[in-house]
Short mmCIF file of C-alpha atoms and ligand atoms in Angstrom, two decimals:
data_model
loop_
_atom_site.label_atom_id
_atom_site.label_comp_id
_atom_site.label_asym_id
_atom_site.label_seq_id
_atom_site.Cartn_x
_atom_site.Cartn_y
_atom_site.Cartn_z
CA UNK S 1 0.00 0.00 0.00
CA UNK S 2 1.43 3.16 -1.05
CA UNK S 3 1.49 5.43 2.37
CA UNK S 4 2.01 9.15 0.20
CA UNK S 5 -1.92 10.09 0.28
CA UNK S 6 -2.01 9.51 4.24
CA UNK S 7 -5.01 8.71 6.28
CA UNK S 8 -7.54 10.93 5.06
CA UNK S 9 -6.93 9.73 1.14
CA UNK S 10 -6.98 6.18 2.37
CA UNK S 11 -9.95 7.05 4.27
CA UNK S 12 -11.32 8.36 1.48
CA UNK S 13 -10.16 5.56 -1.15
CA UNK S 14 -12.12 2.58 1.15
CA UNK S 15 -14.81 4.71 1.36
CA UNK S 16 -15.60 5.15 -1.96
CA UNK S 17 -15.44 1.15 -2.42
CA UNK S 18 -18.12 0.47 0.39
CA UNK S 19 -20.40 3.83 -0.89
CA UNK S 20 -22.14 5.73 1.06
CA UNK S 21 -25.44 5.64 2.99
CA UNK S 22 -27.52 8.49 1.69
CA UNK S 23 -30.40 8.00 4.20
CA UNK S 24 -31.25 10.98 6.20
CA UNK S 25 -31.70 8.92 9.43
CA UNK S 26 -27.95 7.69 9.12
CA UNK S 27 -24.92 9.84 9.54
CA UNK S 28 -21.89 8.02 8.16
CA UNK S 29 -18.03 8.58 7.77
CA UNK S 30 -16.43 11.88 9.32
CA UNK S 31 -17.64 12.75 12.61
CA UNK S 32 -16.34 11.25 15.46
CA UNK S 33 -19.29 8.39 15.81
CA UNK S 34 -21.31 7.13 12.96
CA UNK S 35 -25.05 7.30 13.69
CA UNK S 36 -28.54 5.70 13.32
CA UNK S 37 -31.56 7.45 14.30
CA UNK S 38 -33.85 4.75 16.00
CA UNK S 39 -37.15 5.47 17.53
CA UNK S 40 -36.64 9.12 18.04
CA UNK S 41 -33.31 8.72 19.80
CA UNK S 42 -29.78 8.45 17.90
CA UNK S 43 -28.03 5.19 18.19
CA UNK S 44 -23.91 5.69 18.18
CA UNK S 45 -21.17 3.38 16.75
CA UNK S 46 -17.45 3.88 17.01
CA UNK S 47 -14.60 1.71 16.95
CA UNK S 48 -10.83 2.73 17.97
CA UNK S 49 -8.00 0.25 18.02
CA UNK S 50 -4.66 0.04 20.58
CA UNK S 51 -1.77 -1.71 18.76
CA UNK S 52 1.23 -2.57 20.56
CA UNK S 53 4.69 -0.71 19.47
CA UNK S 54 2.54 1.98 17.91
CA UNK S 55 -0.21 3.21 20.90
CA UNK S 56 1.56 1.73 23.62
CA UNK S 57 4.86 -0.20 24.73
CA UNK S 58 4.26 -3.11 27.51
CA UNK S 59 6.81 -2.13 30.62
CA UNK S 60 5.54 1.52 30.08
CA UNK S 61 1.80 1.33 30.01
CA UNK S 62 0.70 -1.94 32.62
CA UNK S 63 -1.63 -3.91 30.98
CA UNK S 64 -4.67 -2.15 32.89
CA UNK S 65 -3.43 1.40 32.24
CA UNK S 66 -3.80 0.29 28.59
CA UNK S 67 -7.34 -1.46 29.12
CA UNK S 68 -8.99 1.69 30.64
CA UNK S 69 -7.21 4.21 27.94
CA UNK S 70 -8.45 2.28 24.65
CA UNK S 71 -12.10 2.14 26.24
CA UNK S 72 -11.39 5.97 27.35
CA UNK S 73 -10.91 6.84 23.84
CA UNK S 74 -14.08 4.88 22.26
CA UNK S 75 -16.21 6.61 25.28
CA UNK S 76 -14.79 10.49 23.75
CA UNK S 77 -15.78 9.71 20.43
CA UNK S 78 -19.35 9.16 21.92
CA UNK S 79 -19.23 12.25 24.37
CA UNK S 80 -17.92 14.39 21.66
CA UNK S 81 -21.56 13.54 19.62
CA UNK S 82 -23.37 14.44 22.62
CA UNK S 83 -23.80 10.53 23.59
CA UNK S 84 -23.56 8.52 27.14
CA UNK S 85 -21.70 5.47 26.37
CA UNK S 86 -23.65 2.06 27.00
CA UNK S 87 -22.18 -1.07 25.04
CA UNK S 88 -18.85 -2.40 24.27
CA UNK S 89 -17.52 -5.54 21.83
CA UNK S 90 -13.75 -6.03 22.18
CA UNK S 91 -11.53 -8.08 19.81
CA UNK S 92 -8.20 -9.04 20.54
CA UNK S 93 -4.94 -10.10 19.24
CA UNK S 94 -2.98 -11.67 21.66
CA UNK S 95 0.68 -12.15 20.39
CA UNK S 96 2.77 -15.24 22.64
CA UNK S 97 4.61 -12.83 24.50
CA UNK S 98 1.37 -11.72 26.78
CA UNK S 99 0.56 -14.42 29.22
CA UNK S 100 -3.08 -14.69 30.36
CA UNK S 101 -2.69 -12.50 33.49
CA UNK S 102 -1.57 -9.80 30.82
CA UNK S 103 -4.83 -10.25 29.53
CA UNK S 104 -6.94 -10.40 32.66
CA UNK S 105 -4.99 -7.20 33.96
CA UNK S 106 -6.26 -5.76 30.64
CA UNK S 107 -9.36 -6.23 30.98
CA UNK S 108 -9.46 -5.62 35.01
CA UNK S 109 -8.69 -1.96 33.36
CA UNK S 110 -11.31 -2.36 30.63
CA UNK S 111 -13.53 -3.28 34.04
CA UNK S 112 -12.86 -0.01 35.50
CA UNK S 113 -13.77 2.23 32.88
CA UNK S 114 -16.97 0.37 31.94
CA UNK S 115 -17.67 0.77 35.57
CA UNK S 116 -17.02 4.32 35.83
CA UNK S 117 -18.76 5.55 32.51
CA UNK S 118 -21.36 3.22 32.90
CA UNK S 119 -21.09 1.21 29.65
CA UNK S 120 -21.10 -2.73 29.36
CA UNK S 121 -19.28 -5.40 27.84
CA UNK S 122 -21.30 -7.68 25.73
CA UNK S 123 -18.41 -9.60 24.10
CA UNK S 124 -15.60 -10.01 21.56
CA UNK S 125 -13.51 -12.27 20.08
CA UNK S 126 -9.82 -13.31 20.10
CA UNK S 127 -7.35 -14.33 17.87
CA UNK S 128 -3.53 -15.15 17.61
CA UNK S 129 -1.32 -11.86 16.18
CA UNK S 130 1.92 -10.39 16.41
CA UNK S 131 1.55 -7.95 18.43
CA UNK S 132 -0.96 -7.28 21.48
CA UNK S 133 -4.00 -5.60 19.78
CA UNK S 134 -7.31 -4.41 21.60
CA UNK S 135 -10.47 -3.17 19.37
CA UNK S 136 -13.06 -1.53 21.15
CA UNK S 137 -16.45 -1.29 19.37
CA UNK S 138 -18.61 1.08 21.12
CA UNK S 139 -22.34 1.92 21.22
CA UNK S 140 -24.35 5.22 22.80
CA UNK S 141 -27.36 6.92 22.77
CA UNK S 142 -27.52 10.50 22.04
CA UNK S 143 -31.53 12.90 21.78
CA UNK S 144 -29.67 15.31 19.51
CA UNK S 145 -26.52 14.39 16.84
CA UNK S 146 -23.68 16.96 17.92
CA UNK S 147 -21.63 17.15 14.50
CA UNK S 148 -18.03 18.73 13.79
CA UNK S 149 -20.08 20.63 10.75
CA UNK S 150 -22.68 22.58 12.74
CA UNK S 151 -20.30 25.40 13.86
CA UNK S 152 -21.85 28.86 12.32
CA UNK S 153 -19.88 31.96 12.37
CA UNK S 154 -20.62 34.01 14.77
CA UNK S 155 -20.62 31.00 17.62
CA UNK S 156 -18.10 30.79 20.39
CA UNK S 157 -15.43 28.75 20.40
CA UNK S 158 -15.15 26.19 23.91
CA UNK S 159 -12.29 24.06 24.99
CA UNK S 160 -13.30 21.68 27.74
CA UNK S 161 -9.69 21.38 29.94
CA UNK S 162 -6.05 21.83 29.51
CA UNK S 163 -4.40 20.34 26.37
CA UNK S 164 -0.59 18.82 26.33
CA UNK S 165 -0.54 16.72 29.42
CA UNK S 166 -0.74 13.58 28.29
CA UNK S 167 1.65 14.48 25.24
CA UNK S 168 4.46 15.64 27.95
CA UNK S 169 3.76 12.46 29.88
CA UNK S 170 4.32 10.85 26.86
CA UNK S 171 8.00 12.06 26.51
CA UNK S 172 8.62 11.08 30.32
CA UNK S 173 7.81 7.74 29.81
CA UNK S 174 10.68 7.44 27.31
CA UNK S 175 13.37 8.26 29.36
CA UNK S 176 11.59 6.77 32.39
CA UNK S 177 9.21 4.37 33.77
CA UNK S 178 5.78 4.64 35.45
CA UNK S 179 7.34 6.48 38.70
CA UNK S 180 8.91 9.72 37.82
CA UNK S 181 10.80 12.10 39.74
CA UNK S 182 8.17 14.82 41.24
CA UNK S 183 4.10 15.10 41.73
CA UNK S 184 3.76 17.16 38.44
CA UNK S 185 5.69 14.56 36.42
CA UNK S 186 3.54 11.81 37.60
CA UNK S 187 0.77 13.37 36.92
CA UNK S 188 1.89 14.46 33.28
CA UNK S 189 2.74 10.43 32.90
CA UNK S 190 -0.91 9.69 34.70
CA UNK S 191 -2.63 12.14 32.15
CA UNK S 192 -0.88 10.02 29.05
CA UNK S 193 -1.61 6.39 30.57
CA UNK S 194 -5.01 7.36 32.31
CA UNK S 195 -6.91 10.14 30.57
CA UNK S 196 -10.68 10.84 31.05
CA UNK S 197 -12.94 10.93 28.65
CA UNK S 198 -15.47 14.13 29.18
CA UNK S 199 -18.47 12.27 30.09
CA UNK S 200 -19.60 15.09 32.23
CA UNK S 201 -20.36 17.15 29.82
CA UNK S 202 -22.67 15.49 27.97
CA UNK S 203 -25.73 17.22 29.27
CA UNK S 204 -24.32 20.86 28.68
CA UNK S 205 -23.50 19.82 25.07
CA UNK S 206 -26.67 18.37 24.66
CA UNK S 207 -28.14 21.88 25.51
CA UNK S 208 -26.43 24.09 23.31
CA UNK S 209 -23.30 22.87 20.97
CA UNK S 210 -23.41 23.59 17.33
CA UNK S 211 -20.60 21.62 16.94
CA UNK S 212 -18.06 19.23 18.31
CA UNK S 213 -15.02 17.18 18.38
CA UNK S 214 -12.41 15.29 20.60
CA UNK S 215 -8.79 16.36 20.89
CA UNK S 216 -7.00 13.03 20.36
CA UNK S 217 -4.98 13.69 17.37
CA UNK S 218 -3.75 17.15 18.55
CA UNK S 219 -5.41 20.41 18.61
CA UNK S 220 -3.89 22.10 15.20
CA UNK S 221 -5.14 18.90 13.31
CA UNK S 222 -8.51 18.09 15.21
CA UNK S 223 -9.57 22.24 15.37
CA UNK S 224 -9.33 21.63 11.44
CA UNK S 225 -11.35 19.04 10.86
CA UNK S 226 -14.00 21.05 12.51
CA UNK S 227 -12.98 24.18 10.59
CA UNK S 228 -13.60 21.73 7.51
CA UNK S 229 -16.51 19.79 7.93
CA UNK S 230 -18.28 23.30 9.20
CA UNK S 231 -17.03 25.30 6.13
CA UNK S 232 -16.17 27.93 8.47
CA UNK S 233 -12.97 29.80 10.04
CA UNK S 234 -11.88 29.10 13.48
CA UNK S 235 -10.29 32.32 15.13
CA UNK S 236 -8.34 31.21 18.28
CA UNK S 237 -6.53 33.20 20.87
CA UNK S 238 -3.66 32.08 22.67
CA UNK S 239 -4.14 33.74 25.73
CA UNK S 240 -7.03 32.12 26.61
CA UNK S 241 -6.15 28.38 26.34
CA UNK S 242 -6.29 26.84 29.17
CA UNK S 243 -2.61 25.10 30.62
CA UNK S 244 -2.47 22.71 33.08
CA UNK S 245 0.43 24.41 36.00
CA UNK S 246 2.18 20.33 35.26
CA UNK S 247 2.62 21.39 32.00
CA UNK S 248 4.15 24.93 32.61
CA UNK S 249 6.45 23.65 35.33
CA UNK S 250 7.44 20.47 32.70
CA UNK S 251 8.08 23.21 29.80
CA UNK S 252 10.55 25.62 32.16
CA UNK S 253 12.45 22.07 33.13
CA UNK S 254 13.37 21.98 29.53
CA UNK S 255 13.98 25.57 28.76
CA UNK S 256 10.69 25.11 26.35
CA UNK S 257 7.91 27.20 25.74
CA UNK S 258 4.82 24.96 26.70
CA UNK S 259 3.01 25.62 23.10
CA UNK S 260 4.19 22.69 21.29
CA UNK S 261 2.51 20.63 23.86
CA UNK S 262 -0.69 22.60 24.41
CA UNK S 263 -1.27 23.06 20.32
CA UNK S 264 0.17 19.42 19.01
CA UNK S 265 0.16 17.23 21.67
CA UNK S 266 -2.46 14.11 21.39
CA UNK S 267 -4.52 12.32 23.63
CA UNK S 268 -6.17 14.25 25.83
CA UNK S 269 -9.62 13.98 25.21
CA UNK S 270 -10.42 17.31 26.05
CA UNK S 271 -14.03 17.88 23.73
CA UNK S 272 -13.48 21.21 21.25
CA UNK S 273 -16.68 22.86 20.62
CA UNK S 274 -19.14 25.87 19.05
CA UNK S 275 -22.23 27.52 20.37
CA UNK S 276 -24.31 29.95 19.54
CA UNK S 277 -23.65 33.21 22.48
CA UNK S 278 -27.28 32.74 23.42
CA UNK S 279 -25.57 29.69 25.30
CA UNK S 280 -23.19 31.45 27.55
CA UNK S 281 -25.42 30.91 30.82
CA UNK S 282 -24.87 27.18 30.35
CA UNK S 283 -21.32 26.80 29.18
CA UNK S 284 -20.54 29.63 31.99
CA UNK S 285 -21.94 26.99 34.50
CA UNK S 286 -20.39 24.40 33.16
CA UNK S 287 -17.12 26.68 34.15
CA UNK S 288 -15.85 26.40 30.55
CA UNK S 289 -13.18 28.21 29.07
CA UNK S 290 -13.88 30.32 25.90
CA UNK S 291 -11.15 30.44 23.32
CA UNK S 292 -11.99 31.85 20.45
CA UNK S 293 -14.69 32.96 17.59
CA UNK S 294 -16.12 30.87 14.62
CA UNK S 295 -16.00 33.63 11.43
CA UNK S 296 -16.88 33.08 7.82
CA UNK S 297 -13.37 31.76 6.04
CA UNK S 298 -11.53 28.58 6.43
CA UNK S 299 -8.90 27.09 8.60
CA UNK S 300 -7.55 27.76 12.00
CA UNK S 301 -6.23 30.55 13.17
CA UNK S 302 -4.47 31.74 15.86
CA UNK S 303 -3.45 35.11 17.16
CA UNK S 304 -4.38 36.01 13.48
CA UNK S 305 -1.84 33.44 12.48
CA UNK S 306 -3.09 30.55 10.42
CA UNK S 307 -2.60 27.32 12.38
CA UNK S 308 -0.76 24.08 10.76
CA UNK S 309 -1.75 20.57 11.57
CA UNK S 310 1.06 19.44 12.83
CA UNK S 311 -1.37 16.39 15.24
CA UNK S 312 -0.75 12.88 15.26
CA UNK S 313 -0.56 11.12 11.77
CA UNK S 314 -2.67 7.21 12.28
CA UNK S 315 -0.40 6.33 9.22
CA UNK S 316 3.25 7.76 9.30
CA UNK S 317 6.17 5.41 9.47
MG1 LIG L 1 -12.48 11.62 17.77
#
């Protein structure tokens, strides 16, 4: 397979062999869950993958750290529709190196999240494989569809937390293991191995986002898919982004300025949103932090300054 398109060609290419569901009661490829409307009430499907060597490295992440994350990530895609989480299948690939209590660990983790967000496992399958891989396929429930393409100028732009974290925890785990050195390292390192998906938010989103996405790939590349699928221009402003006080003290450890983290970084699963102002009261309660303006244009823009994806890539080498 040649890898020069990237993901969103390939994405594109497959798609185009399956076709696509015109039906107005379906939503289909590009937002963050795919969705069925079923007896007045949207039905949500979403799938994310962990794959050893690529998400995470065994003797970093313990087997229950990666359990909860993978389910963590299936429950944002849901949350970032405006969905509660409620079913789960999970398909493995278990390569010989994992011994069973690996796999129980795993899914002790799996365990925990299902417990806290309140979803259920209904089953999987397994199979032999290379390298350790855990599917999650998720289902939720959500009244109203929260797309990434309902942003209208004019609507406020919402972050829901601090971005970078788990990025910065990311680069201590290379140079050490689970237990660093200080409180704000390990909770940098917690951030990457244990983030939480926004479930909390669902109600406020229900009640007034135009739009919506999770930041998993990085905020310059996820901001843009919103920006895209919208057909709109997202004005940022740096000033008001929110940054965690771990990452600031991380950043002046390494002589760094903390935006590389906070505008590139992955996995945090902070939910990126629009609403229209008439919505302040509730995203004021909600004590969330305004960063910017939807205008009429295209792309992301910050401080005036057009924005470049520089997120995650699912494909690079
Ligand atoms: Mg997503």
């Amino acid at each position: 397979m040649s890898r020069s398109h990237g993901e969103f060609e390939l994405i594109r290419r497959l798609a185009a062999r399956v076709g696509e569901c015109e039906a107005a009661d379906v939503v289909g490829i590009g937002d963050d869950a795919a969705a069925v409307l079923r007896d007045g009430k949207w039905l949500l499907l979403t799938c994310d993958i962990a794959v050893e060597g690529r998400h995470f490295r065994l003797g970093k992440a313990a087997p229950a750290d990666v359990g909860w994350k993978v389910a963590s990530a299936n429950v944002s895609d849901i949350v970032a529709c405006g969905g509660k989480a409620e079913h789960a299948l999970i398909s493995l690939g278990v390569p010989p190196h994992v011994s069973e209590d690996q796999l129980e660990a795993l899914y002790g983790g799996i365990a925990e999240a299902a417990q806290s967000y309140g979803f259920f496992v209904l089953g999987g399958n397994v199979s032999r494989s290379q390298e350790l891989i855990v599917d999650v396929f998720m289902t939720g429930t959500a009244q109203r569809f929260i797309p990434r393409g309902g942003a209208r100028p004019g609507d406020r732009i919402a972050l829901s937390g601090p971005l970078g974290d788990s990025a910065a925890g990311l680069e201590l785990l290379d140079v050490r293991q689970r237990a660093a050195a200080n409180d704000h390292e390990n909770r940098l390192i917690r951030s990457h191995l244990r983030p939480r998906a926004r479930d909390d938010l669902v109600e406020s989103l229900q009640q007034g986002a135009s739009a919506a996405i999770d930041i998993s790939d990085g905020l310059s590349s996820d901001a843009g898919h919103l920006a895209e699928a919208s057909g709109v221009r997202l004005d940022l402003e740096r000033s008001r982004l929110p940054v965690s006080p771990d990452l600031q003290a991380f950043a002046r450890s390494r002589d760094a300025a903390h935006w590389k983290w906070v505008l590139h970084g992955g996995e945090d699963y902070q939910i990126l949103f629009t609403f229209p102002r008439e919505h302040d009261p509730v995203f004021e309660a909600a004590g969330i932090a305004v960063v910017g303006e939807v205008r009429a244009g295209h792309g992301v823009y910050l401080d005036g300054e057009m924005l470049i994806p520089e997120g995650w890539d699912h494909l690079a080498e």
